[in-house]
Amino acid sequence: MTRAPARPLPCDPVPCDPMPCSANCPMARFCLAGRLMRAGHAAAGDDARQRTVRLRKGQSLYLLGDAVTALYAIRVGTVKTHVTTEDGRTQVVGFHFPGDMVGLDSLARTQYASYATALEDTKLCVIPVQALHAATASTPALGNQLFLVLDRQAQRARALQTMLALMTAEERLVTFLLWLADGFAARGFSSSEFILRMSREEIGSYIGLTLETVIASSRGSTTAD
Amino acid sequence: MTRAPARPLPCDPVPCDPMPCSANCPMARFCLAGRLMRAGHAAAGDDARQRTVRLRKGQSLYLLGDAVTALYAIRVGTVKTHVTTEDGRTQVVGFHFPGDMVGLDSLARTQYASYATALEDTKLCVIPVQALHAATASTPALGNQLFLVLDRQAQRARALQTMLALMTAEERLVTFLLWLADGFAARGFSSSEFILRMSREEIGSYIGLTLETVIASSRGSTTAD
DNA sequence: CGGGCTCTTGACATGGTTCAACACCGGTGG
DNA sequence: CCACCGGTGTTGAACCATGTCAAGAGCCCG
């Protein structure tokens, strides 16, 4: 179980900035935003040209409290969303991979409810909320798609709740790794071998353990990393 | 800190079955379903006549896997939603009080994703999903309201996640009781004195502790029950 | 080559669970 | 009315999983 090297740039950085999302995005087949936009394709006319954003490892996409101006869809890279408690402790609330949307948890709000930070060099499509609103207004099917996407997030949140409430350290880690494996498999990557873009500490924060316990549990688990 | 007696019937069982929700429901001021329906009032004409359901303590509103035919709004009483793991352990995923909606977590699904069980004698309004769909289709504002309600659920889920991940037993219990107090205050009841309708075991399940630890932590906490 | 990361490991402390016993209360039947 | 019974709540003791602390290894980067 090895960590990612410092700045790997695992995917080719396709230069596709001012292009329709579905044209040449490597994640087009799996991209939720793509499904959203195709559901209402041409609803916004050739307004479908996407702006993109690049982040280097460690850079923030938005901060907690920032005005919500856009959602984002990951093209390449990995993003974590996280919050802090009043006493300074930090808590990772989600990991996001190519094809995932970032910022959904703040869609109903005026200010972002979390921080979003790149775990590696990352490129994202920008989906201005006003454009999204206009598109959903003109295309009901798009709203349904969005609704399903939100439901998936809620499902995952419930699964996490039961995991945190009644699983042991090793069960949590195994479950987490299986989730990752499923996610990679769904994107067409190997589910039996992959690189962890997040640190042990970030994993531990997400599943409610210290980094030392994450390591100890990974020792106990089969090496079927 | 005392538990509820066996069958208290704390609220008067108003016989209001075939009446518009807002007419005589004691929770009208706080009812999410009421807000939903008023947002689209007369959208469905006098179809607004509500069917209601009564449950006695321990009875189920629906079972995991049942076909999703309706949402419910609590008039009087308390409901828990819960799931079970493959190895038989049970996990409370939510408590629901007068004015709350029950079944929202399954709204995007064809089968309920949890069990819903009454913690005391309870009366609910029935909101058929097809009626809800019709109403949202004809009244966009209603969809927005629903969207906000779903977001509130998601917020609570995130708060629970951080609670389970990084709070101690006593912190969890205190937080849980404060949530209850806030909820009662928002409904116009006393926030400093109230009856726990759920057992220690159910509380423990919800906040990831055993019933013994719930007791031990409640001893430690101030008696500001 | 040195500095600062993350990762790893082991010893130790401790919060929470487990287990067992008992108190309390309401309901039920004699 | 009383005795019994089951469910829930309470308590304490022993155990164990996990957190805490400290030290060192490996690696990337300047």
mmCIF file with all atom_site columns, C-alpha atoms in Angstrom, chain B residues 38-144:
data_model
loop_
_atom_site.group_PDB
_atom_site.id
_atom_site.type_symbol
_atom_site.label_atom_id
_atom_site.label_alt_id
_atom_site.label_comp_id
_atom_site.label_asym_id
_atom_site.label_entity_id
_atom_site.label_seq_id
_atom_site.pdbx_PDB_ins_code
_atom_site.Cartn_x
_atom_site.Cartn_y
_atom_site.Cartn_z
_atom_site.occupancy
_atom_site.B_iso_or_equiv
_atom_site.pdbx_formal_charge
_atom_site.auth_seq_id
_atom_site.auth_comp_id
_atom_site.auth_asym_id
_atom_site.auth_atom_id
_atom_site.pdbx_PDB_model_num
ATOM 1   C CA . ARG B 1 38  ? -49.433 26.025 0.997   1.00 0.00 ? 38  ARG B CA 1
ATOM 2   C CA . ALA B 1 39  ? -46.673 26.924 -1.451  1.00 0.00 ? 39  ALA B CA 1
ATOM 3   C CA . GLY B 1 40  ? -48.797 25.211 -4.062  1.00 0.00 ? 40  GLY B CA 1
ATOM 4   C CA . HIS B 1 41  ? -52.171 25.692 -2.394  1.00 0.00 ? 41  HIS B CA 1
ATOM 5   C CA . ALA B 1 42  ? -55.135 25.126 -4.683  1.00 0.00 ? 42  ALA B CA 1
ATOM 6   C CA . ALA B 1 43  ? -52.633 23.884 -7.218  1.00 0.00 ? 43  ALA B CA 1
ATOM 7   C CA . ALA B 1 44  ? -54.284 20.546 -6.745  1.00 0.00 ? 44  ALA B CA 1
ATOM 8   C CA . GLY B 1 45  ? -57.663 22.173 -6.079  1.00 0.00 ? 45  GLY B CA 1
ATOM 9   C CA . ASP B 1 46  ? -59.625 20.704 -3.215  1.00 0.00 ? 46  ASP B CA 1
ATOM 10  C CA . ASP B 1 47  ? -57.513 17.610 -3.678  1.00 0.00 ? 47  ASP B CA 1
ATOM 11  C CA . ALA B 1 48  ? -55.788 19.031 -0.624  1.00 0.00 ? 48  ALA B CA 1
ATOM 12  C CA . ARG B 1 49  ? -57.970 16.902 1.620   1.00 0.00 ? 49  ARG B CA 1
ATOM 13  C CA . GLN B 1 50  ? -55.515 14.825 3.580   1.00 0.00 ? 50  GLN B CA 1
ATOM 14  C CA . ARG B 1 51  ? -55.667 11.179 4.401   1.00 0.00 ? 51  ARG B CA 1
ATOM 15  C CA . THR B 1 52  ? -54.174 10.326 7.753   1.00 0.00 ? 52  THR B CA 1
ATOM 16  C CA . VAL B 1 53  ? -52.702 7.234  9.358   1.00 0.00 ? 53  VAL B CA 1
ATOM 17  C CA . ARG B 1 54  ? -52.585 6.243  13.004  1.00 0.00 ? 54  ARG B CA 1
ATOM 18  C CA . LEU B 1 55  ? -49.898 4.100  14.534  1.00 0.00 ? 55  LEU B CA 1
ATOM 19  C CA . ARG B 1 56  ? -49.692 2.658  18.002  1.00 0.00 ? 56  ARG B CA 1
ATOM 20  C CA . LYS B 1 57  ? -46.405 2.462  19.854  1.00 0.00 ? 57  LYS B CA 1
ATOM 21  C CA . GLY B 1 58  ? -44.127 -0.035 18.128  1.00 0.00 ? 58  GLY B CA 1
ATOM 22  C CA . GLN B 1 59  ? -46.097 -0.293 14.897  1.00 0.00 ? 59  GLN B CA 1
ATOM 23  C CA . SER B 1 60  ? -44.346 0.184  11.564  1.00 0.00 ? 60  SER B CA 1
ATOM 24  C CA . LEU B 1 61  ? -45.229 2.870  9.054   1.00 0.00 ? 61  LEU B CA 1
ATOM 25  C CA . TYR B 1 62  ? -43.364 1.071  6.316   1.00 0.00 ? 62  TYR B CA 1
ATOM 26  C CA . LEU B 1 63  ? -40.671 -1.561 5.986   1.00 0.00 ? 63  LEU B CA 1
ATOM 27  C CA . LEU B 1 64  ? -37.366 -1.454 4.163   1.00 0.00 ? 64  LEU B CA 1
ATOM 28  C CA . GLY B 1 65  ? -38.014 -2.657 0.642   1.00 0.00 ? 65  GLY B CA 1
ATOM 29  C CA . ASP B 1 66  ? -41.681 -1.685 0.528   1.00 0.00 ? 66  ASP B CA 1
ATOM 30  C CA . ALA B 1 67  ? -42.762 0.118  -2.607  1.00 0.00 ? 67  ALA B CA 1
ATOM 31  C CA . VAL B 1 68  ? -42.607 3.884  -2.076  1.00 0.00 ? 68  VAL B CA 1
ATOM 32  C CA . THR B 1 69  ? -46.179 5.089  -2.418  1.00 0.00 ? 69  THR B CA 1
ATOM 33  C CA . ALA B 1 70  ? -46.275 8.072  -0.126  1.00 0.00 ? 70  ALA B CA 1
ATOM 34  C CA . LEU B 1 71  ? -44.450 10.486 2.110   1.00 0.00 ? 71  LEU B CA 1
ATOM 35  C CA . TYR B 1 72  ? -45.759 11.203 5.575   1.00 0.00 ? 72  TYR B CA 1
ATOM 36  C CA . ALA B 1 73  ? -45.936 14.262 7.800   1.00 0.00 ? 73  ALA B CA 1
ATOM 37  C CA . ILE B 1 74  ? -46.177 13.767 11.548  1.00 0.00 ? 74  ILE B CA 1
ATOM 38  C CA . ARG B 1 75  ? -49.145 15.423 13.275  1.00 0.00 ? 75  ARG B CA 1
ATOM 39  C CA . VAL B 1 76  ? -48.613 14.035 16.742  1.00 0.00 ? 76  VAL B CA 1
ATOM 40  C CA . GLY B 1 77  ? -46.125 11.461 17.967  1.00 0.00 ? 77  GLY B CA 1
ATOM 41  C CA . THR B 1 78  ? -42.563 10.379 17.289  1.00 0.00 ? 78  THR B CA 1
ATOM 42  C CA . VAL B 1 79  ? -41.115 8.065  14.654  1.00 0.00 ? 79  VAL B CA 1
ATOM 43  C CA . LYS B 1 80  ? -37.712 6.473  14.253  1.00 0.00 ? 80  LYS B CA 1
ATOM 44  C CA . THR B 1 81  ? -36.207 5.343  10.961  1.00 0.00 ? 81  THR B CA 1
ATOM 45  C CA . HIS B 1 82  ? -33.743 2.480  11.135  1.00 0.00 ? 82  HIS B CA 1
ATOM 46  C CA . VAL B 1 83  ? -31.850 -0.078 9.090   1.00 0.00 ? 83  VAL B CA 1
ATOM 47  C CA . THR B 1 84  ? -30.194 -3.419 9.803   1.00 0.00 ? 84  THR B CA 1
ATOM 48  C CA . THR B 1 85  ? -26.820 -4.733 8.722   1.00 0.00 ? 85  THR B CA 1
ATOM 49  C CA . GLU B 1 86  ? -26.400 -8.126 7.111   1.00 0.00 ? 86  GLU B CA 1
ATOM 50  C CA . ASP B 1 87  ? -25.201 -9.544 10.440  1.00 0.00 ? 87  ASP B CA 1
ATOM 51  C CA . GLY B 1 88  ? -28.345 -8.507 12.270  1.00 0.00 ? 88  GLY B CA 1
ATOM 52  C CA . ARG B 1 89  ? -27.160 -5.382 14.051  1.00 0.00 ? 89  ARG B CA 1
ATOM 53  C CA . THR B 1 90  ? -29.652 -2.555 14.006  1.00 0.00 ? 90  THR B CA 1
ATOM 54  C CA . GLN B 1 91  ? -28.938 1.123  13.469  1.00 0.00 ? 91  GLN B CA 1
ATOM 55  C CA . VAL B 1 92  ? -31.224 4.070  14.085  1.00 0.00 ? 92  VAL B CA 1
ATOM 56  C CA . VAL B 1 93  ? -30.694 6.578  11.287  1.00 0.00 ? 93  VAL B CA 1
ATOM 57  C CA . GLY B 1 94  ? -33.165 9.244  12.330  1.00 0.00 ? 94  GLY B CA 1
ATOM 58  C CA . PHE B 1 95  ? -35.775 10.497 14.795  1.00 0.00 ? 95  PHE B CA 1
ATOM 59  C CA . HIS B 1 96  ? -38.790 12.396 13.518  1.00 0.00 ? 96  HIS B CA 1
ATOM 60  C CA . PHE B 1 97  ? -41.078 14.716 15.439  1.00 0.00 ? 97  PHE B CA 1
ATOM 61  C CA . PRO B 1 98  ? -44.365 16.559 14.827  1.00 0.00 ? 98  PRO B CA 1
ATOM 62  C CA . GLY B 1 99  ? -44.095 18.643 11.682  1.00 0.00 ? 99  GLY B CA 1
ATOM 63  C CA . ASP B 1 100 ? -41.283 16.510 10.263  1.00 0.00 ? 100 ASP B CA 1
ATOM 64  C CA . MET B 1 101 ? -41.578 14.577 7.050   1.00 0.00 ? 101 MET B CA 1
ATOM 65  C CA . VAL B 1 102 ? -40.958 10.824 7.103   1.00 0.00 ? 102 VAL B CA 1
ATOM 66  C CA . GLY B 1 103 ? -39.796 8.976  4.024   1.00 0.00 ? 103 GLY B CA 1
ATOM 67  C CA . LEU B 1 104 ? -37.850 11.811 2.418   1.00 0.00 ? 104 LEU B CA 1
ATOM 68  C CA . ASP B 1 105 ? -34.767 9.624  2.289   1.00 0.00 ? 105 ASP B CA 1
ATOM 69  C CA . SER B 1 106 ? -36.615 7.338  -0.128  1.00 0.00 ? 106 SER B CA 1
ATOM 70  C CA . LEU B 1 107 ? -38.244 9.992  -2.287  1.00 0.00 ? 107 LEU B CA 1
ATOM 71  C CA . ALA B 1 108 ? -35.946 9.351  -5.227  1.00 0.00 ? 108 ALA B CA 1
ATOM 72  C CA . ARG B 1 109 ? -36.255 5.591  -4.919  1.00 0.00 ? 109 ARG B CA 1
ATOM 73  C CA . THR B 1 110 ? -38.864 2.976  -5.733  1.00 0.00 ? 110 THR B CA 1
ATOM 74  C CA . GLN B 1 111 ? -38.369 1.090  -2.460  1.00 0.00 ? 111 GLN B CA 1
ATOM 75  C CA . TYR B 1 112 ? -38.035 2.518  1.022   1.00 0.00 ? 112 TYR B CA 1
ATOM 76  C CA . ALA B 1 113 ? -34.418 2.582  2.161   1.00 0.00 ? 113 ALA B CA 1
ATOM 77  C CA . SER B 1 114 ? -35.250 2.140  5.859   1.00 0.00 ? 114 SER B CA 1
ATOM 78  C CA . TYR B 1 115 ? -37.846 1.003  8.361   1.00 0.00 ? 115 TYR B CA 1
ATOM 79  C CA . ALA B 1 116 ? -40.098 3.575  10.008  1.00 0.00 ? 116 ALA B CA 1
ATOM 80  C CA . THR B 1 117 ? -41.500 2.695  13.425  1.00 0.00 ? 117 THR B CA 1
ATOM 81  C CA . ALA B 1 118 ? -43.627 4.664  15.878  1.00 0.00 ? 118 ALA B CA 1
ATOM 82  C CA . LEU B 1 119 ? -42.019 5.363  19.274  1.00 0.00 ? 119 LEU B CA 1
ATOM 83  C CA . GLU B 1 120 ? -45.419 6.281  20.725  1.00 0.00 ? 120 GLU B CA 1
ATOM 84  C CA . ASP B 1 121 ? -48.970 6.552  19.475  1.00 0.00 ? 121 ASP B CA 1
ATOM 85  C CA . THR B 1 122 ? -48.644 8.653  16.368  1.00 0.00 ? 122 THR B CA 1
ATOM 86  C CA . LYS B 1 123 ? -50.810 10.254 13.740  1.00 0.00 ? 123 LYS B CA 1
ATOM 87  C CA . LEU B 1 124 ? -49.517 11.201 10.309  1.00 0.00 ? 124 LEU B CA 1
ATOM 88  C CA . CYS B 1 125 ? -50.732 12.888 7.155   1.00 0.00 ? 125 CYS B CA 1
ATOM 89  C CA . VAL B 1 126 ? -50.327 10.859 3.987   1.00 0.00 ? 126 VAL B CA 1
ATOM 90  C CA . ILE B 1 127 ? -48.828 12.562 0.931   1.00 0.00 ? 127 ILE B CA 1
ATOM 91  C CA . PRO B 1 128 ? -49.028 10.233 -2.084  1.00 0.00 ? 128 PRO B CA 1
ATOM 92  C CA . VAL B 1 129 ? -45.919 10.606 -4.192  1.00 0.00 ? 129 VAL B CA 1
ATOM 93  C CA . GLN B 1 130 ? -47.941 10.948 -7.370  1.00 0.00 ? 130 GLN B CA 1
ATOM 94  C CA . ALA B 1 131 ? -49.852 13.822 -5.828  1.00 0.00 ? 131 ALA B CA 1
ATOM 95  C CA . LEU B 1 132 ? -46.548 15.367 -4.815  1.00 0.00 ? 132 LEU B CA 1
ATOM 96  C CA . HIS B 1 133 ? -45.161 14.958 -8.296  1.00 0.00 ? 133 HIS B CA 1
ATOM 97  C CA . ALA B 1 134 ? -48.237 16.517 -9.830  1.00 0.00 ? 134 ALA B CA 1
ATOM 98  C CA . ALA B 1 135 ? -48.095 19.413 -7.410  1.00 0.00 ? 135 ALA B CA 1
ATOM 99  C CA . THR B 1 136 ? -44.399 20.106 -7.983  1.00 0.00 ? 136 THR B CA 1
ATOM 100 C CA . ALA B 1 137 ? -44.879 19.903 -11.732 1.00 0.00 ? 137 ALA B CA 1
ATOM 101 C CA . SER B 1 138 ? -47.597 22.540 -11.681 1.00 0.00 ? 138 SER B CA 1
ATOM 102 C CA . THR B 1 139 ? -45.982 24.737 -9.020  1.00 0.00 ? 139 THR B CA 1
ATOM 103 C CA . PRO B 1 140 ? -42.245 25.337 -9.321  1.00 0.00 ? 140 PRO B CA 1
ATOM 104 C CA . ALA B 1 141 ? -42.079 27.112 -5.968  1.00 0.00 ? 141 ALA B CA 1
ATOM 105 C CA . LEU B 1 142 ? -43.139 23.887 -4.324  1.00 0.00 ? 142 LEU B CA 1
ATOM 106 C CA . GLY B 1 143 ? -40.189 22.085 -5.835  1.00 0.00 ? 143 GLY B CA 1
ATOM 107 C CA . ASN B 1 144 ? -37.895 24.725 -4.395  1.00 0.00 ? 144 ASN B CA 1
#
